[in-house]
Coordinates of C-alpha atoms in Angstrom, one line a residue:
Chain A
M25 CA 20.8 14.7 -67.6
L26 CA 24.4 15.4 -69.5
R27 CA 22.3 16.9 -72.7
S28 CA 21.4 19.5 -69.9
L29 CA 25.6 19.4 -68.5
R30 CA 27.0 19.9 -72.0
S31 CA 24.5 22.3 -73.6
E32 CA 25.4 24.4 -69.6
L33 CA 29.5 24.1 -70.2
V34 CA 28.8 26.0 -73.5
K35 CA 27.4 29.2 -71.2
F36 CA 30.7 28.9 -69.3
G37 CA 32.5 31.2 -71.9
R38 CA 30.2 33.9 -70.5
P39 CA 32.3 37.2 -69.0
S40 CA 29.8 36.8 -65.6
L41 CA 30.6 33.6 -64.9
L42 CA 34.5 34.6 -65.5
L43 CA 34.3 37.7 -64.0
G44 CA 33.0 35.3 -60.6
T45 CA 36.1 33.6 -61.2
T46 CA 38.5 35.8 -61.5
A47 CA 36.6 37.9 -57.9
M48 CA 36.9 34.5 -55.8
V49 CA 40.9 34.5 -57.6
G50 CA 41.6 38.1 -56.5
F51 CA 39.7 38.1 -53.7
M52 CA 41.7 35.3 -51.9
G53 CA 45.6 36.1 -53.9
F54 CA 44.9 39.8 -52.0
G55 CA 43.7 38.5 -48.7
A56 CA 46.7 35.9 -48.5
Y57 CA 49.6 38.5 -49.8
F58 CA 47.4 41.4 -47.3
G59 CA 47.1 39.1 -44.3
I60 CA 50.8 38.3 -44.3
D61 CA 51.5 42.0 -44.5
R62 CA 49.4 43.0 -41.8
A63 CA 50.4 40.0 -39.8
V64 CA 54.1 41.1 -40.2
A65 CA 53.8 44.8 -40.3
G66 CA 51.8 45.1 -37.8
G67 CA 51.2 46.0 -34.0
G68 CA 48.7 44.7 -31.6
P69 CA 46.9 41.6 -29.9
M70 CA 45.2 40.5 -33.1
G71 CA 48.5 41.6 -34.8
G72 CA 50.8 39.4 -32.6
R73 CA 47.8 36.8 -32.6
M74 CA 47.8 36.3 -36.6
L75 CA 51.5 36.2 -36.3
A76 CA 51.4 33.9 -34.2
E77 CA 49.1 31.5 -35.7
L78 CA 51.0 31.9 -38.6
R79 CA 54.0 30.6 -37.8
T80 CA 52.0 27.2 -36.9
S81 CA 51.4 24.6 -39.1
Q82 CA 47.4 25.6 -39.1
G83 CA 48.8 29.7 -40.9
L84 CA 48.4 28.8 -43.8
V85 CA 44.6 27.9 -43.6
A86 CA 44.2 30.5 -40.9
L87 CA 45.0 32.7 -43.3
L88 CA 42.6 31.3 -46.6
G89 CA 39.9 30.8 -43.9
H90 CA 39.6 34.6 -43.1
V91 CA 39.0 35.4 -47.0
D92 CA 36.2 32.3 -47.2
L93 CA 33.4 34.4 -46.3
V94 CA 33.8 36.5 -49.9
V95 CA 34.0 33.9 -51.7
T96 CA 30.8 31.8 -50.6
A97 CA 29.3 34.9 -50.9
I98 CA 30.4 35.5 -54.2
V99 CA 29.1 31.8 -55.4
L100 CA 26.6 32.6 -53.6
I101 CA 25.3 35.4 -56.4
T102 CA 26.8 33.9 -59.5
V103 CA 24.9 30.5 -58.9
S104 CA 21.7 32.6 -57.7
A105 CA 21.6 34.7 -60.4
N106 CA 22.4 32.1 -63.0
F107 CA 19.5 30.5 -62.2
G108 CA 17.7 33.0 -61.7
A109 CA 18.3 34.3 -64.8
E110 CA 16.4 32.3 -67.1
W111 CA 13.6 33.5 -65.8
S112 CA 14.6 37.0 -66.6
Q113 CA 15.6 37.0 -69.6
G114 CA 12.7 34.3 -70.1
T115 CA 15.3 31.5 -72.1
L116 CA 13.8 28.9 -70.1
R117 CA 11.1 28.3 -72.1
N118 CA 13.5 27.9 -75.2
L119 CA 15.5 24.9 -72.5
L120 CA 11.7 23.3 -71.2
V121 CA 10.8 23.3 -75.5
R122 CA 14.6 21.1 -76.1
E123 CA 14.2 19.2 -72.5
P124 CA 10.9 18.9 -70.8
R125 CA 12.1 16.4 -68.5
R126 CA 12.1 19.6 -66.1
L127 CA 14.1 17.5 -63.4
R128 CA 16.5 16.4 -65.6
L129 CA 16.8 20.4 -67.3
L130 CA 17.7 21.3 -63.4
A131 CA 20.1 19.3 -62.3
G132 CA 22.5 19.3 -65.3
K133 CA 22.0 23.0 -64.2
T134 CA 23.2 22.0 -60.9
V135 CA 25.8 19.8 -62.1
A136 CA 27.4 22.5 -64.0
L137 CA 27.1 25.1 -61.5
L138 CA 28.6 23.3 -58.8
L139 CA 31.1 22.1 -61.3
Y140 CA 31.6 26.0 -62.0
A141 CA 31.5 26.6 -58.4
L142 CA 33.6 24.0 -57.3
G143 CA 36.4 24.7 -60.0
S144 CA 36.3 28.3 -59.4
A145 CA 37.2 28.3 -55.4
A146 CA 39.9 25.3 -56.2
L147 CA 41.4 28.0 -58.5
A148 CA 40.7 30.8 -55.9
I149 CA 42.6 28.6 -53.0
A150 CA 45.4 27.7 -55.2
V151 CA 46.6 31.1 -56.6
G152 CA 45.8 32.4 -52.7
T153 CA 48.5 29.2 -51.1
A154 CA 51.0 30.3 -54.0
V155 CA 50.5 34.3 -53.5
A156 CA 50.8 33.3 -49.5
F157 CA 54.0 31.6 -49.9
V158 CA 55.4 34.3 -52.3
A159 CA 53.9 36.9 -49.6
A160 CA 55.7 34.7 -46.8
N161 CA 59.3 34.9 -48.2
D162 CA 59.0 38.4 -48.8
H163 CA 58.1 39.3 -45.1
G164 CA 60.9 36.3 -44.0
L165 CA 58.0 34.3 -42.5
S166 CA 59.0 30.4 -42.4
T167 CA 56.4 28.8 -44.4
T168 CA 57.9 25.3 -43.0
P169 CA 54.8 24.8 -40.9
W170 CA 52.5 24.5 -43.8
T171 CA 54.5 22.2 -46.1
S172 CA 54.2 19.9 -42.5
S173 CA 52.3 16.6 -43.0
D174 CA 50.1 18.3 -40.2
G175 CA 49.9 21.6 -42.9
L176 CA 49.2 20.0 -45.9
S177 CA 46.7 17.5 -44.1
D178 CA 45.2 21.4 -42.2
L179 CA 45.1 22.4 -46.0
L180 CA 43.1 18.9 -47.8
K181 CA 40.2 19.2 -44.7
F182 CA 39.8 23.1 -45.0
A183 CA 39.5 22.7 -49.1
G184 CA 37.3 19.8 -48.7
N185 CA 34.9 21.0 -45.9
G186 CA 35.0 24.3 -48.0
A187 CA 34.3 22.1 -50.9
L188 CA 31.3 21.3 -49.2
S189 CA 30.5 24.5 -47.9
I190 CA 29.9 25.5 -51.5
V191 CA 27.5 22.7 -52.4
G192 CA 25.6 24.1 -50.0
Y193 CA 25.6 27.6 -50.4
S194 CA 25.3 26.8 -54.6
L195 CA 22.1 24.7 -53.5
L196 CA 20.3 27.5 -51.5
G197 CA 21.7 29.8 -54.5
M198 CA 19.3 27.6 -56.5
F199 CA 16.2 26.9 -54.5
V200 CA 16.4 30.8 -53.6
A201 CA 16.2 31.4 -57.9
V202 CA 13.6 28.6 -58.5
L203 CA 11.6 29.8 -55.4
T204 CA 11.6 33.2 -56.8
R205 CA 12.5 33.6 -60.4
S206 CA 14.5 36.0 -61.1
A207 CA 18.0 36.9 -60.7
P208 CA 17.4 39.8 -59.6
A209 CA 15.3 38.7 -56.4
A210 CA 17.8 35.1 -56.2
V211 CA 20.7 37.9 -55.3
G212 CA 19.0 39.8 -53.5
V213 CA 17.0 37.5 -50.6
S214 CA 20.0 34.9 -50.8
L215 CA 22.6 37.5 -49.6
A216 CA 19.9 39.2 -46.8
Y217 CA 19.0 35.6 -45.4
A218 CA 22.6 34.5 -46.0
L219 CA 23.9 37.6 -43.9
V220 CA 21.2 39.2 -42.4
V221 CA 18.8 36.7 -41.4
E222 CA 20.3 34.1 -40.3
G223 CA 22.0 36.5 -38.1
L224 CA 19.6 37.7 -36.6
L225 CA 18.3 35.3 -35.7
V226 CA 21.2 34.0 -34.3
S227 CA 21.7 36.5 -31.7
L228 CA 17.9 35.8 -30.6
V229 CA 17.8 31.7 -30.4
P230 CA 21.1 30.6 -30.8
D231 CA 21.1 26.8 -30.1
Q232 CA 17.8 26.7 -32.4
A233 CA 19.8 29.2 -35.1
Q234 CA 22.7 27.4 -35.4
W235 CA 21.4 24.1 -37.4
L236 CA 20.0 26.7 -40.4
P237 CA 21.4 26.0 -43.5
G238 CA 24.2 28.6 -43.8
Q239 CA 24.9 28.5 -40.2
V240 CA 26.5 24.8 -40.6
F241 CA 28.2 25.4 -44.0
T242 CA 29.4 27.6 -42.6
A243 CA 30.7 25.6 -39.2
L244 CA 32.2 22.8 -41.5
A245 CA 33.7 25.4 -43.9
S246 CA 35.3 26.9 -40.5
S247 CA 35.8 23.8 -37.5
S248 CA 32.7 25.3 -35.5
T249 CA 33.6 25.2 -31.7
T250 CA 29.3 25.5 -30.9
I251 CA 28.7 22.0 -33.2
S252 CA 31.0 19.2 -34.2
Y253 CA 32.4 18.3 -37.1
W254 CA 30.6 15.7 -38.2
Q255 CA 26.7 16.9 -36.2
A256 CA 28.0 20.4 -38.8
L257 CA 28.6 17.2 -41.9
A258 CA 25.6 16.0 -41.0
A259 CA 22.7 19.2 -41.5
T260 CA 25.5 20.0 -44.5
V261 CA 23.8 16.9 -46.4
A262 CA 20.7 16.8 -44.9
W263 CA 20.0 20.4 -46.0
G264 CA 21.7 19.1 -49.6
A265 CA 18.7 17.1 -49.8
V266 CA 15.9 19.6 -48.7
L267 CA 17.5 22.6 -50.5
L268 CA 17.4 19.7 -53.9
A269 CA 14.3 18.1 -53.1
A270 CA 12.2 21.6 -52.7
G271 CA 13.9 23.1 -55.6
G272 CA 12.9 20.1 -57.4
A273 CA 9.7 20.3 -56.7
L274 CA 8.8 23.7 -57.2
F275 CA 10.4 23.3 -60.3
R276 CA 9.2 20.5 -61.2
F277 CA 5.5 21.2 -60.9
R278 CA 5.2 24.7 -61.2
D279 CA 3.6 27.1 -64.3
V280 CA 6.2 28.7 -66.6
T281 CA 5.2 32.2 -67.4
A282 CA 8.5 33.8 -68.1
Chain B
M18 CA -17.5 25.1 -86.7
T19 CA -15.5 23.5 -89.3
S20 CA -13.3 20.4 -88.0
A21 CA -10.2 17.8 -88.9
T22 CA -10.1 14.7 -87.3
D23 CA -8.0 14.0 -84.7
R24 CA -5.9 11.7 -86.6
D25 CA -5.1 14.0 -89.4
A26 CA -4.4 17.0 -86.3
A27 CA -1.4 18.8 -85.8
I28 CA -3.5 20.3 -82.9
V29 CA -6.9 19.1 -80.6
T30 CA -8.0 21.0 -77.4
R31 CA -10.8 19.9 -76.0
K32 CA -12.5 22.8 -73.4
L33 CA -9.2 23.2 -73.1
G34 CA -9.2 25.6 -70.0
K35 CA -6.5 27.9 -67.4
R36 CA -7.8 29.8 -64.7
F37 CA -4.9 32.3 -63.2
G38 CA -6.3 32.6 -59.8
R39 CA -9.6 34.4 -60.0
R40 CA -8.4 35.2 -64.0
T41 CA -9.4 32.8 -66.8
A42 CA -7.6 32.8 -69.8
V43 CA -8.6 30.0 -71.7
D44 CA -11.6 29.4 -71.1
G45 CA -13.0 26.3 -73.3
L46 CA -11.2 25.8 -76.1
D47 CA -12.6 23.4 -79.2
I48 CA -10.4 23.8 -81.2
N49 CA -8.6 21.2 -84.3
V50 CA -5.7 22.4 -86.8
P51 CA -5.0 19.4 -90.0
R52 CA -1.4 18.9 -90.5
G53 CA 0.4 20.5 -93.1
T54 CA -1.0 24.0 -93.5
V55 CA -0.3 27.3 -92.1
C56 CA -2.5 28.4 -89.1
G57 CA -3.2 32.0 -88.1
F58 CA -4.7 31.8 -84.3
V59 CA -5.4 35.6 -84.3
G60 CA -7.5 37.3 -81.0
P61 CA -7.3 40.6 -79.3
N62 CA -4.4 41.2 -76.5
A63 CA -6.1 38.7 -73.2
S64 CA -7.3 36.8 -75.4
G65 CA -5.8 34.0 -74.2
K66 CA -3.6 32.6 -77.2
T67 CA 0.1 32.5 -76.0
T68 CA -1.5 30.9 -72.3
T69 CA -2.5 28.7 -75.4
I70 CA 0.8 28.1 -76.8
R71 CA 2.4 27.6 -73.2
I72 CA -0.9 24.7 -72.4
L73 CA 0.2 23.0 -75.5
L74 CA 4.5 23.4 -75.0
G75 CA 3.9 22.0 -71.8
L76 CA 5.1 26.0 -70.0
V77 CA 1.7 25.4 -67.9
R78 CA -0.8 22.8 -66.9
P79 CA -4.2 23.2 -67.9
T80 CA -6.8 23.7 -65.2
A81 CA -9.5 22.0 -68.0
G82 CA -10.4 20.2 -70.8
T83 CA -7.5 18.4 -72.9
A84 CA -5.1 18.7 -76.1
R85 CA -3.1 16.6 -78.2
V86 CA -0.5 17.6 -80.2
L87 CA 0.9 15.5 -83.0
G88 CA -1.2 12.6 -81.7
S89 CA 0.1 12.6 -78.4
S90 CA -1.7 14.4 -75.3
I91 CA -0.4 17.5 -73.8
D92 CA 0.5 14.8 -70.5
H93 CA 3.0 14.0 -71.8
P94 CA 5.0 16.3 -73.8
R95 CA 8.2 14.6 -74.6
A96 CA 6.1 12.5 -77.2
Y97 CA 5.7 14.9 -79.5
L98 CA 8.4 18.2 -78.5
P99 CA 11.2 16.4 -80.3
R100 CA 9.4 17.0 -83.0
V101 CA 8.0 20.9 -82.4
G102 CA 9.7 23.9 -82.9
A103 CA 8.5 27.3 -81.3
L104 CA 9.0 31.2 -80.4
I105 CA 7.2 32.2 -77.4
E106 CA 6.1 35.6 -76.9
G107 CA 9.9 36.9 -78.0
P108 CA 13.2 35.9 -79.2
A109 CA 15.2 35.2 -75.3
F110 CA 18.8 34.8 -75.5
Y111 CA 21.6 34.8 -73.1
P112 CA 22.9 38.3 -74.8
S113 CA 26.7 37.4 -73.6
L114 CA 26.7 34.7 -76.2
S115 CA 27.4 34.4 -79.9
G116 CA 24.7 33.5 -82.2
R117 CA 26.3 30.9 -83.2
K118 CA 26.7 29.2 -79.4
N119 CA 23.4 29.8 -78.8
L120 CA 21.7 27.8 -80.9
E121 CA 24.9 25.8 -80.0
A122 CA 23.3 25.6 -76.9
L123 CA 19.7 24.4 -77.9
A124 CA 21.2 21.9 -80.5
R125 CA 23.7 20.3 -77.1
L126 CA 20.6 19.9 -75.1
G127 CA 17.7 18.4 -77.9
S128 CA 20.9 16.6 -79.1
H129 CA 20.8 17.7 -82.5
D130 CA 22.8 18.2 -85.0
L131 CA 25.4 21.4 -84.6
Q132 CA 25.8 21.5 -87.7
R133 CA 22.6 22.8 -88.7
A134 CA 23.5 25.8 -86.3
A135 CA 25.6 27.2 -89.0
Q136 CA 22.8 26.0 -91.8
L137 CA 20.0 27.9 -90.0
L138 CA 22.0 31.3 -89.3
D139 CA 22.6 30.8 -93.2
L140 CA 18.5 30.1 -93.9
V141 CA 17.7 33.9 -91.9
G142 CA 20.3 35.6 -92.9
L143 CA 22.7 36.0 -90.0
S144 CA 26.1 33.8 -91.2
E145 CA 28.0 36.8 -91.1
R146 CA 27.0 38.2 -87.7
G147 CA 26.5 34.8 -86.3
D148 CA 29.6 35.0 -84.4
D149 CA 28.7 38.2 -83.0
R150 CA 27.5 38.6 -79.2
E151 CA 23.4 39.1 -79.5
S152 CA 23.8 41.9 -77.3
T153 CA 24.9 44.1 -81.0
Y154 CA 21.6 42.5 -82.9
S155 CA 19.2 44.8 -83.8
M156 CA 15.3 43.4 -82.5
G157 CA 15.0 42.2 -86.5
M158 CA 18.2 39.8 -85.5
K159 CA 17.1 38.7 -83.0
Q160 CA 13.9 37.4 -84.5
R161 CA 15.4 36.1 -87.1
L162 CA 17.7 34.1 -84.8
G163 CA 14.7 32.5 -82.5
I164 CA 12.7 31.6 -85.7
A165 CA 16.2 29.8 -86.4
G166 CA 15.9 28.5 -82.7
A167 CA 12.3 27.4 -83.2
L168 CA 13.8 25.6 -86.4
L169 CA 16.4 23.8 -84.9
P170 CA 15.0 20.3 -84.1
D171 CA 13.4 20.9 -88.2
P172 CA 9.8 20.0 -86.6
D173 CA 7.0 18.7 -88.3
L174 CA 4.6 21.6 -86.0
L175 CA 6.0 25.1 -85.5
L176 CA 4.1 27.8 -83.2
L177 CA 5.4 30.8 -83.9
D178 CA 4.3 34.1 -82.1
E179 CA 4.5 37.0 -83.8
P180 CA 7.5 36.1 -85.8
T181 CA 7.5 39.0 -88.0
N182 CA 7.8 41.3 -84.9
G183 CA 10.7 44.4 -86.3
L184 CA 11.8 43.2 -89.6
D185 CA 11.7 45.3 -92.1
P186 CA 9.0 44.7 -95.1
Q187 CA 12.0 42.2 -96.8
G188 CA 12.2 40.8 -93.8
I189 CA 8.9 40.2 -93.5
Q190 CA 8.2 38.6 -97.2
E191 CA 11.4 36.5 -96.6
I192 CA 9.9 35.3 -94.0
R193 CA 6.3 34.8 -95.6
E194 CA 8.2 32.6 -98.1
L195 CA 9.6 30.3 -95.5
M196 CA 6.3 29.7 -93.9
C197 CA 4.7 28.2 -97.4
A198 CA 8.2 26.7 -97.7
L199 CA 8.1 25.0 -94.9
R200 CA 4.4 24.5 -95.2
D201 CA 5.0 23.3 -98.8
Q202 CA 7.6 20.4 -97.4
G203 CA 3.9 19.3 -95.1
K204 CA 5.3 21.4 -92.1
T205 CA 2.5 22.5 -90.3
L206 CA 2.8 26.1 -89.0
F207 CA 0.8 27.7 -86.4
V208 CA 1.2 31.7 -86.0
S209 CA -0.1 34.0 -83.8
S210 CA 0.1 37.7 -84.5
H211 CA -1.9 40.9 -84.3
I212 CA -1.0 41.7 -88.1
L213 CA -4.3 40.4 -90.4
A214 CA -2.9 41.3 -92.6
E215 CA -0.1 39.4 -92.8
V216 CA -1.9 36.6 -91.4
E217 CA -4.7 36.2 -94.4
Q218 CA -1.5 36.7 -97.4
V219 CA -0.6 33.4 -95.7
A220 CA -2.7 31.3 -93.5
D221 CA -4.8 28.2 -94.9
W222 CA -6.5 27.7 -91.2
L223 CA -7.6 30.3 -89.2
V224 CA -8.7 30.4 -85.5
I225 CA -10.4 33.2 -84.2
L226 CA -10.5 33.8 -80.1
K227 CA -11.6 36.1 -77.9
D228 CA -11.6 35.4 -73.7
G229 CA -10.2 32.5 -74.0
R230 CA -13.1 30.4 -76.3
A231 CA -12.8 30.0 -80.3
L232 CA -15.0 31.7 -82.2
F233 CA -13.5 30.4 -85.7
C234 CA -11.4 27.5 -86.2
G235 CA -11.6 26.3 -90.2
P236 CA -10.4 26.7 -93.6
A237 CA -9.7 30.6 -93.4
Q238 CA -11.5 31.0 -97.1
D239 CA -14.5 30.3 -95.0
V240 CA -14.5 33.1 -92.2
S241 CA -15.4 35.6 -95.2
M242 CA -17.9 33.5 -96.5
G243 CA -21.2 35.4 -96.9
R244 CA -19.2 38.7 -96.0
S245 CA -18.7 39.2 -99.5
E246 CA -20.9 41.4 -102.2
L247 CA -21.3 42.8 -105.8
V248 CA -21.4 46.4 -106.6
A249 CA -23.4 46.9 -109.3
V250 CA -23.8 50.4 -111.3
P251 CA -26.0 50.9 -113.9
E252 CA -26.1 53.7 -116.8
E253 CA -28.8 55.7 -115.3
R254 CA -30.0 55.8 -111.4
A255 CA -33.5 54.6 -112.7
Q256 CA -32.7 51.6 -113.2
L257 CA -31.7 50.8 -110.6
A258 CA -35.0 49.3 -109.6
V259 CA -34.8 46.8 -112.0
L260 CA -31.7 45.8 -110.4
A261 CA -32.9 45.7 -106.9
R262 CA -36.1 43.6 -107.9
I263 CA -33.9 40.9 -109.7
V264 CA -31.6 40.9 -106.2
Q265 CA -35.0 40.6 -104.3
D266 CA -36.4 38.2 -106.3
H267 CA -33.4 35.7 -105.9
G268 CA -33.8 36.3 -102.1
F269 CA -30.4 38.1 -101.5
T270 CA -29.8 41.8 -99.1
F271 CA -28.9 44.9 -100.8
G272 CA -28.6 48.1 -100.3
Q273 CA -28.0 51.5 -102.6
E274 CA -25.6 54.0 -102.1
N275 CA -24.3 56.8 -104.8
G276 CA -26.1 55.4 -107.1
S277 CA -24.8 51.8 -107.0
L278 CA -27.0 48.7 -105.7
R279 CA -24.4 46.7 -102.9
V280 CA -26.1 43.6 -103.0
Q281 CA -25.5 41.1 -100.0
C282 CA -23.8 37.4 -102.3
P283 CA -21.7 35.3 -103.0
V284 CA -19.4 36.2 -105.7
S285 CA -20.1 34.0 -108.1
F286 CA -24.1 35.6 -108.3
A287 CA -22.3 38.0 -110.3
P288 CA -22.0 36.7 -114.2
R289 CA -25.8 35.8 -112.7
L290 CA -26.6 39.7 -112.7
N291 CA -25.0 40.9 -115.4
R292 CA -27.1 38.5 -117.8
L293 CA -30.2 39.3 -116.4
A294 CA -29.8 42.6 -115.7
A295 CA -29.0 42.9 -119.2
Q296 CA -32.1 40.7 -120.3
A297 CA -34.1 43.7 -118.3
G298 CA -32.9 45.9 -120.3
V299 CA -29.9 47.2 -118.0
T300 CA -26.8 48.4 -118.8
L301 CA -24.2 48.0 -116.2
V302 CA -21.2 50.0 -116.3
E303 CA -19.8 48.9 -112.7
L304 CA -19.6 45.8 -111.6
R305 CA -17.5 44.5 -109.2
T306 CA -16.3 41.6 -106.1
S307 CA -16.0 42.6 -102.6
Q308 CA -14.8 40.2 -100.5
A309 CA -14.8 41.9 -96.6
S310 CA -11.3 41.3 -95.1
L311 CA -9.9 38.9 -92.6
E312 CA -9.5 42.3 -90.6
E313 CA -13.1 43.3 -91.5
T314 CA -14.4 40.2 -90.6
F315 CA -12.6 39.6 -87.5
F316 CA -13.9 42.8 -85.8
E317 CA -16.9 41.5 -86.6
L318 CA -16.9 38.4 -84.4
I319 CA -14.7 39.7 -81.9
G320 CA -17.2 43.3 -82.5
G321 CA -15.1 45.7 -81.8
K322 CA -14.6 48.4 -84.3
S323 CA -13.2 49.0 -88.0
D324 CA -12.3 51.1 -90.5
A325 CA -14.2 49.7 -92.7
S326 CA -18.2 48.4 -93.2
L327 CA -19.0 45.4 -94.3
T328 CA -22.6 47.2 -95.9
A329 CA -24.2 49.9 -96.6

């Protein structure tokens, strides 16, 4: 597995991955500044509620959490595209000749992309936090509650739960890519499933649909009120195991004709 | 078919088969490829060449039969793939990485010496463009990079699918020389190609495939055996009958064309025919041998059309 991981690290310099990281950082930074700017500027019940929230110890986390969905979508796109491209480009056949132990190859690639996703998300949070402090100072908003023990604790929980959520979405992207064996199909199916299919199912059968993978990953990251934190955590771990096992089985036994 | 013993063979297949749904791609394939040869693997489109190569590389599971590569069963690809290099269905690399980085990624995966990437780029004539993105390479350059990738593990067996695709004549010659040099080092090359003239120049061993089955497997020189002929032109047309009687007495078939006699026989009969003709008072103004080309033999075996015919 280490050989596979080291091989993947060589590919980290590709523009597509750098673009993904840049997009995450950019959206988080922009979202942080824009969120404070709009909250301070603005009127109406939404603006007032947001401003009130920003003045609490959870203000920073609430601010960053508004951009979370975009960052998650970027992770899903990048991971599924990266996996799917091995089939689309035909590079998978070269990899399998050099490493015929398919599960080790898949494991190394999965770990590499998890490292990428978590590293990029961490950078995005760091930049978003920095920008939030700058924006708060620019707009005369006190950041003392954010740096209190409660505030820092909330931020750490946000980062930790966000990391688990990103692991879940990354494994979902991996599974869809192994299933579809195509970069465009992997991206399309992943996004369609996460953004549309689950949303439809939630509206139709909410009690059952809340246990779908995207729902539990999001619930874990955003402190859902529909299921408890521990339920979301357990379900995330369970879905992660299912996606790993299913993706591994497909990858292990399917013919590679790409 | 001629066969080498399994022990000596680089590749052995026994009743190998592969079906994709209702379609049979490989159908009871039996071949032996000796070590240390350049084996030409030829056949029409959709004859099962690429599927066979994929089975041998562990990319596709067979639905019937067995195979061994370098003495190990294809059920355990890890046992032989570290000694195998392959270029399958064209080069496949990461377009946004340089040629060097692409090779480095493969080298790290296979635990090969990273220095080989630089050496191989030099060998295939890409050292000056090694740090350029693969997406900027011409088709010929990508093909060269593919060959470099196949050579990374310093393999005992090389499986090359259309290795000269996209190369200019100089490049084709260089690859041909490289293949011969690798063979002389004791390596085995299994080369699938549509360019029969190229295969004819380098192959010691030949496998001809059609509809997933081997029509021929053996020394390349044997494929045209029995498909050679002599063309004898007497000084006077009237002497053709004398020549024809001599040929008939030796049990060979012949045809007449434009004052010449075309005899289906081994080329070794030429000096004997010359002597017998002289003894019978026939002066031959021309006596030449003609061996069927691989292309002619190939089309005869697969039942297709050829520009040249074997008989008059």
